[in-house]
């Protein structure tokens, strides 16, 4: 398969480049339309009680969504301001699609006690399609913003999702403007030439186009989260650079032994292409764990990110060989073997040290990683609100203004209790008595809605405890709970129930792929254990920073007491796949060295000396990409960006440079062991690179 791809790419390079050019136009043309389709309905999980109750409410009492305007910074009793507000309210009421706008001066609770702020709630009609709703939102929000006051902000409801989508688009643009020049500069340092440095960026741009196009196609059949753009773009950009870097390094090595550019490309694809193929498959398999969860958000993210990984892999295996066939003759070969060994001397020394002091290395590194992982034990997740946005965003300014002028709990989404027909009065009374100020609204058919406002945040501990209390006391009554807090409770339960199955699915897939790659049974198990250590350490630091608030200010964030529910599953899934990426880079070189020499320990040293520089450069480039996406200030993306940055750096340095040689030395020749039946299976079905330079008799037995 790889040989066929290489021959196609080198035989018709212009055709391959033209096809990828059309793909780029499609991605940046049609694909960018996804920005208008992003959703913030992350915690919804089909089949849960909260989703069932929400669907029942939509059927029995179809009400439109609502947005909120806040006017502050001056006494609201001022006659001129009052005239401005009343004019705006009258104009908003005339907008097609607006159902109701109460007069804030005549509605209790709409004016702050200090007299310096008021709230203008706007309710839309039910049944509006997406385009009509967006037109109504824009028109109503613009009319409120025309009020002449120091602070006027409009957000909430579907408008919050649109604002997050706009922020995501801007953050992606800024991150690309920051990361691409830095990546180019680093590639220039690595390769010492502009042509070599530009080729990975061409593949990276293909990855970005693929991210946009994949998300747009998935948006046709499912909701796409506002977080998806940044996550898929950062991963698509980073992996594309990684794969291209690996291929280019190998191409330059092959050019050292042959002047035939096409032959060098074929050898590159046959050897490094195998690593890229397995790397892409392992990252994609790591993300399939998200498909085990019934959450639409997690499933769509898993599919979208996996699609982007596959696009990056295909670009590295088709577009890059075509470019090399066309322009590779102008790329200088790698330095002579002697200088090459000199370049890898540092990594060889580190490998020999770790192998020689294997027990000491394990005794130091493992406890340090476990200590970093300790905060994970106290990790908590929440849906989150506008506080996750940067301070200069309109939604955040609205929430801060309301918090500064109104009592706690104002504007907080209530716990919604749906009492279906057949609910006895005593049960309804007990539910209403759980919190002061509960309100009841009758539903057609004899049901009722009881809204209870929690004393803290909509998804805080008090709110989730309230949900659990209602569910405990309802008995056999046909009562269901929905709302933000209920969705969070159901999301947490979904994670707890499905996480073991997701982990089992991913681990089984990874073990099978690594067995196919190495022919070993123990290496996949060793890889999983060391990877989980680095992953837990990175996630622990994220909890310590963003949940506990330590050093969060340095990143332009604050401790929110919990992580966004989007961050942990995405960090775990993506970082696990990336760790496999670097593991395969190293194992490929170790296996090559072992096939040539038959010396297990020297193969570890040689493998690290020849892959250490590539892995380090790749990790640095990927960290730059992830760090660039942390400049936007959106807390969930900051959490994901920091988690992935740390996971990549820890894995590519501490784990791959110290733990890998130490554990390989501890296992010795048993590292490559497999039972005879499985060895025969691998000999027959396992994919392997073409070993054209290796005499058959030098292949060690059992491989």
XYZ file of C-alpha atoms in Angstrom:
703
model
C 0.000 0.000 0.000
C 2.727 2.440 0.950
C 4.755 1.546 -2.113
C 1.727 2.139 -4.309
C 1.124 5.550 -2.720
C 4.747 6.529 -3.207
C 4.767 5.475 -6.839
C 1.531 7.304 -7.580
C 2.795 10.478 -5.928
C 6.150 10.418 -7.738
C 4.743 9.357 -11.105
C 2.106 12.125 -11.217
C 3.241 14.790 -8.741
C 1.481 17.677 -10.497
C -1.831 15.801 -10.478
C -1.480 15.049 -6.760
C -0.602 18.668 -6.000
C -3.541 19.900 -8.086
C -5.968 17.642 -6.220
C -4.675 18.862 -2.885
C -4.908 22.448 -4.155
C -8.600 21.912 -4.902
C -8.982 20.411 -1.445
C -7.445 23.546 0.073
C -9.842 25.799 -1.822
C -12.758 23.672 -0.676
C -11.583 23.700 2.924
C -10.955 27.428 3.180
C -13.993 28.273 1.032
C -16.808 25.961 2.062
C -15.273 24.725 5.315
C -15.062 28.117 7.019
C -18.869 28.228 6.936
C -18.767 26.101 10.088
C -18.099 29.213 12.186
C -21.758 30.205 11.789
C -22.947 26.766 12.934
C -21.169 26.354 16.251
C -23.169 25.363 19.319
C -22.581 25.776 23.049
C -24.960 22.931 23.993
C -22.103 20.820 25.320
C -23.664 19.027 28.315
C -26.686 17.544 26.539
C -26.658 13.749 26.605
C -29.374 11.848 24.696
C -31.298 9.341 26.791
C -30.717 11.048 30.143
C -33.432 12.354 32.430
C -32.482 15.984 31.879
C -32.731 15.573 28.112
C -36.038 13.714 28.386
C -37.537 16.446 30.580
C -36.300 19.178 28.236
C -37.842 17.399 25.256
C -41.153 17.051 27.146
C -41.127 20.775 27.885
C -40.475 21.603 24.235
C -43.486 19.522 23.230
C -45.894 20.741 25.919
C -44.778 24.334 26.308
C -42.768 25.429 23.251
C -41.201 28.689 24.359
C -38.637 30.707 22.500
C -35.124 31.362 23.729
C -34.155 34.572 25.477
C -31.289 37.026 25.664
C -30.392 39.653 28.243
C -29.297 43.248 28.008
C -27.800 45.166 30.904
C -27.430 48.950 31.167
C -25.086 50.283 33.855
C -22.572 52.940 34.797
C -25.011 55.796 35.483
C -28.144 56.359 37.621
C -30.964 54.583 35.818
C -33.508 57.035 37.246
C -32.084 59.759 35.021
C -34.909 61.044 32.790
C -32.798 61.012 29.658
C -31.618 57.433 30.208
C -35.155 56.286 31.009
C -36.379 57.753 27.730
C -33.549 55.949 25.900
C -34.424 52.617 27.553
C -38.163 52.966 26.912
C -37.523 53.842 23.266
C -35.235 50.803 22.861
C -37.776 48.513 24.554
C -40.543 49.770 22.236
C -38.344 49.276 19.171
C -37.295 45.755 20.204
C -40.952 44.774 20.697
C -41.563 45.620 17.032
C -38.808 43.283 15.782
C -40.193 40.264 13.944
C -39.702 37.157 16.081
C -39.664 38.923 19.466
C -42.362 37.580 21.810
C -41.975 39.801 24.880
C -39.841 42.571 26.373
C -40.938 43.610 29.871
C -40.565 47.227 30.951
C -37.591 47.155 33.332
C -38.939 50.224 35.208
C -42.253 48.486 35.920
C -40.983 44.922 36.531
C -39.744 43.959 40.018
C -36.109 42.874 40.212
C -35.026 44.509 36.953
C -33.404 47.551 38.613
C -30.406 47.184 40.908
C -30.711 48.284 44.527
C -27.928 50.824 44.035
C -29.911 52.376 41.184
C -26.993 52.217 38.746
C -27.945 49.234 36.583
C -31.000 47.654 35.000
C -31.739 44.472 33.079
C -33.637 44.247 29.793
C -34.739 40.630 29.125
C -35.903 39.743 25.620
C -37.910 36.576 24.889
C -38.125 35.271 21.341
C -41.027 33.452 19.745
C -40.903 29.685 19.680
C -40.487 27.732 16.469
C -38.108 30.133 14.708
C -35.669 28.524 12.292
C -31.963 29.193 12.680
C -31.766 32.000 10.118
C -34.860 33.787 11.462
C -33.614 33.455 15.031
C -30.214 34.878 14.129
C -31.808 37.858 12.353
C -34.037 38.509 15.372
C -31.111 38.248 17.781
C -28.954 40.655 15.789
C -31.740 43.208 15.384
C -32.780 43.120 19.062
C -29.203 43.248 20.334
C -28.285 46.174 18.067
C -31.295 48.190 19.277
C -30.355 47.643 22.927
C -26.735 48.575 22.251
C -27.938 51.938 20.870
C -28.894 53.019 24.398
C -26.654 55.948 25.359
C -25.050 54.740 28.592
C -21.468 54.051 29.765
C -21.946 50.268 29.927
C -24.389 48.461 27.651
C -23.940 44.738 27.025
C -26.150 42.068 25.439
C -25.626 38.321 25.612
C -27.111 35.088 26.932
C -29.060 32.273 25.310
C -28.304 31.615 21.644
C -26.512 34.963 21.398
C -23.854 33.602 23.750
C -23.219 30.739 21.326
C -22.857 33.158 18.411
C -20.451 35.338 20.405
C -18.401 32.289 21.334
C -18.296 31.273 17.668
C -17.028 34.711 16.684
C -14.457 34.555 19.470
C -13.358 31.099 18.307
C -12.856 32.357 14.749
C -10.797 35.306 15.969
C -8.737 33.144 18.316
C -7.961 30.662 15.532
C -6.854 33.478 13.243
C -4.633 35.013 15.930
C -3.152 31.641 16.864
C -2.271 30.909 13.249
C -0.692 34.345 12.854
C 1.434 33.649 15.918
C 2.270 29.978 15.456
C 3.024 29.742 11.731
C 5.909 32.282 11.708
C 7.385 30.755 14.882
C 7.096 27.254 13.460
C 8.721 28.429 10.222
C 11.595 29.987 12.170
C 12.143 26.787 14.154
C 12.026 24.694 10.986
C 14.645 26.968 9.444
C 16.870 26.267 12.439
C 16.246 22.521 12.174
C 16.823 22.205 8.424
C 18.943 25.240 7.681
C 17.109 25.923 4.431
C 13.910 27.676 3.366
C 12.710 24.951 0.967
C 12.876 22.232 3.601
C 11.231 24.493 6.177
C 8.325 25.460 3.916
C 7.265 21.906 3.027
C 5.943 21.036 6.536
C 3.941 24.275 6.502
C 2.328 23.293 3.206
C 1.225 20.028 4.817
C 0.123 21.955 7.929
C -2.072 24.301 5.895
C -3.643 21.200 4.364
C -4.364 19.987 7.870
C -6.068 23.268 8.780
C -8.188 23.149 5.619
C -9.074 19.576 6.473
C -10.112 20.624 9.979
C -12.513 23.253 8.632
C -13.956 20.946 5.984
C -14.395 17.985 8.343
C -16.194 20.149 10.894
C -18.437 21.672 8.226
C -19.450 18.241 6.951
C -20.144 16.977 10.460
C -22.215 20.108 11.166
C -24.652 18.891 8.507
C -25.650 15.933 10.687
C -24.833 16.933 14.276
C -24.071 19.881 16.554
C -20.485 21.129 16.502
C -19.152 22.648 19.697
C -17.590 26.096 19.878
C -14.501 24.348 21.229
C -14.139 22.163 18.141
C -12.544 24.806 15.916
C -9.606 25.501 18.187
C -9.044 21.889 19.206
C -9.129 20.434 15.687
C -7.111 23.282 14.200
C -4.355 23.102 16.817
C -4.127 19.335 16.475
C -4.318 19.394 12.679
C -1.566 21.999 12.480
C 0.660 20.293 15.027
C 0.419 16.747 13.708
C 0.923 17.869 10.118
C 4.209 19.496 11.096
C 5.212 16.399 13.093
C 4.560 13.991 10.236
C 6.223 16.206 7.646
C 9.243 16.656 9.906
C 9.651 12.899 10.316
C 9.367 12.317 6.570
C 11.775 15.104 5.654
C 14.437 13.948 8.108
C 14.235 10.458 6.641
C 14.292 11.800 3.070
C 17.494 13.711 3.758
C 19.040 10.568 5.228
C 18.068 8.546 2.163
C 19.492 11.236 -0.108
C 22.804 10.573 1.553
C 22.919 7.100 -0.012
C 21.303 7.754 -3.398
C 21.305 10.610 -5.879
C 18.012 9.413 -7.364
C 15.379 11.673 -5.830
C 12.464 9.410 -6.747
C 14.211 6.398 -5.226
C 14.858 8.421 -2.047
C 11.166 9.296 -1.875
C 10.187 5.622 -2.271
C 12.555 4.572 0.508
C 11.264 7.382 2.733
C 7.648 6.349 2.324
C 8.511 2.670 2.802
C 10.283 3.366 6.120
C 9.132 6.629 7.701
C 5.785 6.382 5.927
C 5.089 3.214 7.904
C 5.643 5.124 11.133
C 3.379 7.952 9.966
C 0.687 5.441 9.005
C 0.754 3.712 12.364
C 1.004 7.022 14.195
C -2.093 8.344 12.455
C -3.950 5.129 13.161
C -2.985 5.134 16.855
C -4.039 8.763 17.334
C -7.322 8.045 15.555
C -7.867 4.910 17.656
C -7.175 6.932 20.820
C -9.989 9.267 19.810
C -12.438 6.456 19.113
C -12.817 6.166 22.869
C -14.913 9.327 22.658
C -17.416 7.456 20.478
C -18.295 5.205 23.418
C -19.931 8.154 25.180
C -23.533 8.967 24.186
C -22.751 12.696 24.424
C -23.226 14.349 21.034
C -20.396 16.737 21.872
C -17.852 14.023 22.664
C -18.858 11.885 19.702
C -18.687 14.756 17.246
C -15.323 15.862 18.628
C -13.962 12.328 18.377
C -15.093 11.953 14.778
C -13.932 15.424 13.725
C -10.479 15.187 15.312
C -9.974 11.645 14.022
C -10.894 12.861 10.530
C -8.327 15.650 10.778
C -5.646 13.184 11.893
C -6.380 10.973 8.891
C -6.199 14.003 6.570
C -2.801 14.950 8.022
C -1.615 11.377 7.569
C -2.775 11.262 3.943
C -1.165 14.619 3.217
C 2.145 13.368 4.599
C 1.921 10.153 2.551
C 0.757 11.681 -0.756
C 1.196 15.453 -0.957
C 4.634 15.559 0.648
C 6.090 12.771 -1.564
C 4.730 14.599 -4.622
C 6.390 17.823 -3.461
C 9.632 15.976 -2.761
C 9.564 14.313 -6.179
C 9.152 17.746 -7.755
C 11.448 19.875 -5.587
C 13.418 17.379 -3.481
C 16.484 17.584 -5.673
C 17.086 21.075 -4.296
C 16.994 19.875 -0.679
C 20.485 19.014 0.591
C 21.072 15.538 2.042
C 21.731 14.983 5.729
C 25.250 15.267 7.028
C 27.657 12.360 6.768
C 27.241 9.422 9.149
C 30.088 10.610 11.324
C 28.547 14.023 11.854
C 25.133 12.406 12.263
C 26.496 10.344 15.150
C 27.983 13.491 16.615
C 24.576 15.179 16.509
C 22.984 12.250 18.325
C 25.721 11.921 20.940
C 23.716 13.778 23.610
C 20.708 11.488 23.231
C 22.952 8.432 23.126
C 24.577 9.500 26.400
C 21.175 10.069 28.014
C 19.991 6.660 26.820
C 23.101 4.903 28.116
C 22.804 6.695 31.454
C 19.132 5.763 31.846
C 19.801 2.165 30.821
C 22.795 1.857 33.158
C 20.988 3.509 36.107
C 17.575 2.064 35.320
C 16.492 1.450 38.919
C 17.588 4.897 40.080
C 15.871 6.576 37.129
C 12.626 4.763 37.819
C 12.885 5.506 41.543
C 13.167 9.250 40.860
C 11.054 9.878 37.765
C 7.997 7.789 38.672
C 7.418 9.423 42.111
C 7.842 12.896 40.611
C 5.204 12.184 37.981
C 2.892 10.704 40.618
C 3.246 13.816 42.780
C 2.345 16.022 39.804
C -0.680 13.796 39.232
C -2.011 14.080 42.807
C -4.436 17.011 42.117
C -6.358 14.768 39.710
C -7.835 13.001 42.753
C -9.741 16.191 43.632
C -10.715 17.160 40.085
C -14.205 18.536 39.555
C -15.955 19.517 36.317
C -18.669 22.081 35.582
C -20.592 23.267 32.542
C -19.196 26.761 33.011
C -20.568 30.151 32.123
C -19.395 33.483 30.727
C -16.644 33.636 33.360
C -14.713 31.247 31.124
C -14.480 33.961 28.479
C -11.835 36.714 28.476
C -12.598 39.857 30.478
C -12.961 41.943 27.304
C -15.732 39.759 25.834
C -19.274 41.148 25.910
C -20.757 38.072 27.577
C -18.178 38.236 30.387
C -18.733 41.982 30.839
C -22.479 41.415 31.111
C -22.043 38.738 33.778
C -19.541 40.840 35.724
C -21.883 43.841 35.611
C -24.841 41.803 36.866
C -22.698 40.299 39.643
C -21.520 43.775 40.700
C -24.975 45.383 40.928
C -27.515 42.635 41.606
C -27.943 40.051 44.394
C -26.194 36.678 44.025
C -28.164 34.310 41.852
C -29.633 36.995 39.606
C -29.846 35.642 36.096
C -28.715 32.179 37.182
C -30.398 29.365 35.275
C -32.853 27.589 37.598
C -33.205 23.950 38.445
C -36.272 23.028 36.372
C -38.560 20.378 37.839
C -41.159 18.920 35.461
C -44.130 17.532 37.390
C -45.996 15.447 34.844
C -49.718 14.627 35.145
C -50.286 12.305 38.101
C -47.865 14.075 40.464
C -49.553 14.449 43.844
C -49.790 17.871 45.479
C -47.781 16.814 48.534
C -44.746 15.907 46.412
C -44.965 19.209 44.532
C -45.191 21.102 47.843
C -42.112 19.337 49.230
C -40.164 20.217 46.095
C -41.181 23.871 46.273
C -40.116 23.979 49.920
C -36.519 23.048 49.062
C -35.573 26.665 48.318
C -37.239 30.036 48.844
C -38.735 31.812 45.868
C -39.659 28.705 43.854
C -42.153 29.486 41.107
C -44.751 27.227 39.470
C -46.170 27.364 35.961
C -49.013 25.150 34.793
C -48.606 23.087 31.621
C -51.270 21.940 29.158
C -52.621 18.524 30.106
C -52.359 18.929 33.852
C -48.599 19.038 34.363
C -46.546 21.830 35.914
C -43.065 23.331 35.884
C -41.409 24.241 39.179
C -38.370 26.512 38.850
C -35.986 26.661 41.808
C -33.102 29.104 41.724
C -29.984 27.799 43.489
C -28.127 30.117 45.872
C -24.858 29.910 43.917
C -23.859 29.269 40.316
C -26.163 27.424 37.939
C -23.820 24.410 37.985
C -22.346 24.877 41.452
C -22.354 22.440 44.347
C -25.607 23.850 45.753
C -27.372 23.476 42.412
C -26.234 19.895 41.798
C -27.106 18.965 45.388
C -30.568 20.402 44.777
C -30.974 18.188 41.715
C -29.965 15.108 43.682
C -32.338 16.051 46.509
C -35.321 16.361 44.168
C -34.533 13.013 42.574
C -34.253 11.366 45.972
C -37.527 12.687 47.377
C -39.805 12.242 44.351
C -40.372 8.553 45.004
C -42.588 7.007 42.350
C -44.051 10.336 41.262
C -43.663 11.186 37.518
C -41.191 13.995 38.218
C -38.100 14.778 36.114
C -35.390 17.385 36.605
C -33.647 19.366 33.890
C -31.710 22.610 33.574
C -27.975 23.346 33.658
C -27.287 21.624 36.979
C -29.289 18.527 36.035
C -27.422 18.248 32.733
C -24.135 18.432 34.619
C -25.205 15.695 37.036
C -26.217 13.475 34.119
C -22.998 14.271 32.221
C -20.887 13.302 35.228
C -22.822 10.069 35.617
C -22.400 9.346 31.921
C -18.637 9.837 32.199
C -18.421 7.580 35.248
C -20.412 4.809 33.573
C -18.807 4.908 30.140
C -15.202 5.910 30.945
C -14.075 2.330 31.783
C -15.518 1.059 28.494
C -13.926 3.924 26.578
C -10.564 3.171 28.203
C -10.904 -0.535 27.429
C -11.765 0.198 23.796
C -8.794 2.521 23.348
C -6.320 0.273 25.143
C -7.383 -2.763 23.140
C -6.973 -0.878 19.875
C -3.607 0.595 20.891
C -2.242 -2.759 22.047
C -3.253 -4.401 18.769
C -1.714 -1.621 16.663
C 1.526 -1.596 18.652
C 1.719 -5.368 18.394
C 1.298 -5.077 14.632
C 4.029 -2.428 14.618
C 6.559 -4.150 16.906
C 5.618 -7.834 17.041
C 5.923 -7.614 20.835
C 3.391 -8.268 23.580
C 5.238 -6.509 26.395
C 6.130 -3.310 24.543
C 2.479 -2.209 24.133
C 1.852 -2.765 27.852
C 5.018 -0.878 28.819
C 4.053 1.944 26.460
C 0.553 2.281 27.929
C 1.851 2.436 31.520
C 4.510 5.087 30.862
C 2.070 7.112 28.753
C -0.563 7.108 31.493
C 2.055 8.402 33.935
C 2.907 11.432 31.791
C -0.757 12.033 31.008
C -1.771 11.990 34.678
C 1.046 14.406 35.530
C -0.044 16.896 32.849
C -3.700 16.704 33.893
C -2.705 17.167 37.526
C -0.950 20.439 36.702
C -4.047 21.634 34.790
C -6.196 20.965 37.867
C -3.660 22.719 40.105
C -3.664 25.810 37.871
C -7.226 26.253 36.622
C -9.242 24.591 39.382
C -7.152 25.573 42.389
C -6.029 28.903 40.901
C -2.257 28.557 41.317
C -0.373 30.703 38.772
C -3.533 30.999 36.648
C -3.049 34.765 36.429
C 0.142 34.236 34.430
C -2.029 32.731 31.691
C -4.634 35.486 31.832
C -7.085 33.193 33.617
C -8.383 32.605 37.127
C -9.128 29.657 39.353
C -12.774 28.747 38.821
C -12.965 25.926 41.379
C -13.453 23.315 38.651
C -12.424 22.449 35.110
C -14.661 22.799 32.103
C -16.343 19.469 31.434
C -14.900 19.591 27.909
C -11.261 19.674 29.015
C -10.492 16.352 30.792
C -11.913 13.934 28.191
C -10.313 15.835 25.295
C -6.936 16.190 27.035
C -6.889 12.484 27.873
C -7.949 11.313 24.405
C -5.713 13.639 22.385
C -2.642 13.519 24.636
C -2.757 9.728 24.720
C -2.737 9.641 20.941
C 0.116 12.152 20.723
C 2.162 10.125 23.195
C 1.764 7.123 20.914
C 3.004 9.376 18.106
C 6.410 9.882 19.724
C 6.576 6.313 20.986
C 6.281 5.071 17.419
C 8.976 7.500 16.229
C 11.398 5.991 18.735
C 10.329 2.350 18.447
C 10.691 2.499 14.677
C 14.348 3.491 14.994
C 14.983 0.989 17.792
C 13.490 -1.801 15.738
C 15.558 -0.866 12.697
C 18.718 -0.864 14.802
C 17.834 -4.226 16.346
C 17.123 -5.761 12.961
C 20.559 -4.664 11.785
C 22.673 -5.477 14.840
C 20.725 -8.004 16.925
C 21.981 -6.196 20.071
C 19.010 -5.298 22.268
C 20.705 -2.728 24.505
C 22.625 -1.044 21.711
C 19.414 -0.886 19.682
C 17.854 1.231 22.441
C 20.799 3.624 22.429
C 20.960 3.794 18.647
C 17.211 4.252 18.362
C 17.211 7.201 20.738
C 20.321 8.763 19.250
C 18.728 8.707 15.791
C 15.195 9.703 16.854
C 15.837 11.925 19.868
C 16.466 15.048 17.824
C 13.361 14.467 15.681
C 11.159 13.787 18.696
C 12.500 16.820 20.558
C 12.007 19.120 17.583
C 8.555 17.705 16.895
C 7.529 18.156 20.527
C 8.835 21.714 20.562
C 6.960 22.563 17.363
C 3.760 20.986 18.665
C 4.135 22.822 21.976
C 4.488 26.104 20.087
C 1.242 25.394 18.235
C -0.628 24.508 21.433
C 0.794 27.505 23.284
C -0.309 29.853 20.494
C -3.898 28.754 21.037
C -3.551 29.721 24.700
C -3.337 33.396 23.765
C -7.101 33.695 23.206
C -8.091 33.740 26.870
C -11.031 31.303 26.573
C -10.645 29.167 29.722
C -11.592 25.734 28.281
C -9.110 26.225 25.427
C -6.479 27.436 27.904
C -7.030 24.253 29.909
C -6.817 22.018 26.844
C -3.829 23.941 25.468
C -1.866 23.771 28.731
C -2.724 20.108 29.235
C -1.597 19.130 25.745
C 1.522 21.304 25.892
C 2.620 19.745 29.167
C 1.697 16.241 28.048
C 3.767 16.597 24.875
C 6.798 18.099 26.610
C 6.773 15.666 29.540
C 6.293 12.721 27.249
C 8.939 13.735 24.726
C 11.563 14.501 27.359
C 11.166 12.819 30.748
C 9.278 9.751 29.549
C 10.814 9.039 26.142
C 14.375 10.033 27.065
C 14.521 8.510 30.571
C 11.658 6.110 31.278
C 11.734 4.411 27.882
C 15.454 3.419 27.922
C 15.240 2.551 31.633
C 12.254 0.249 31.179
C 13.673 -1.195 27.966
C 16.910 -2.014 29.801
C 14.907 -3.539 32.642
C 13.022 -5.789 30.216
C 16.112 -6.551 28.136
C 15.569 -9.015 25.308
C 12.129 -9.844 26.720
C 10.887 -6.417 25.562
C 10.442 -7.786 22.053
C 8.991 -11.108 23.183
C 5.764 -12.615 21.900
C 4.365 -16.145 22.196
C 5.113 -18.324 19.190
C 1.520 -18.280 17.832
C 1.351 -14.487 18.006
C 4.809 -14.227 16.469
C 3.611 -16.234 13.499
C 0.548 -13.985 13.219
C 2.791 -10.911 13.156
C 5.139 -12.449 10.601
C 2.170 -13.016 8.333
C -0.023 -9.971 8.886
C 2.072 -7.301 10.630
C 2.956 -4.314 8.488
C 6.660 -3.644 8.145
C 8.946 -1.392 6.185
C 10.936 -2.745 3.290
C 14.379 -3.775 4.526
C 16.193 -3.617 1.194
C 19.610 -3.089 2.783
C 19.349 -5.793 5.436
C 20.626 -9.302 4.700
C 18.114 -11.918 5.761
C 20.511 -13.779 8.045
C 20.958 -10.726 10.282
C 17.326 -10.638 11.332
C 17.236 -11.780 14.978
C 15.022 -14.729 15.739
C 11.645 -13.967 17.238
C 11.173 -10.712 15.299
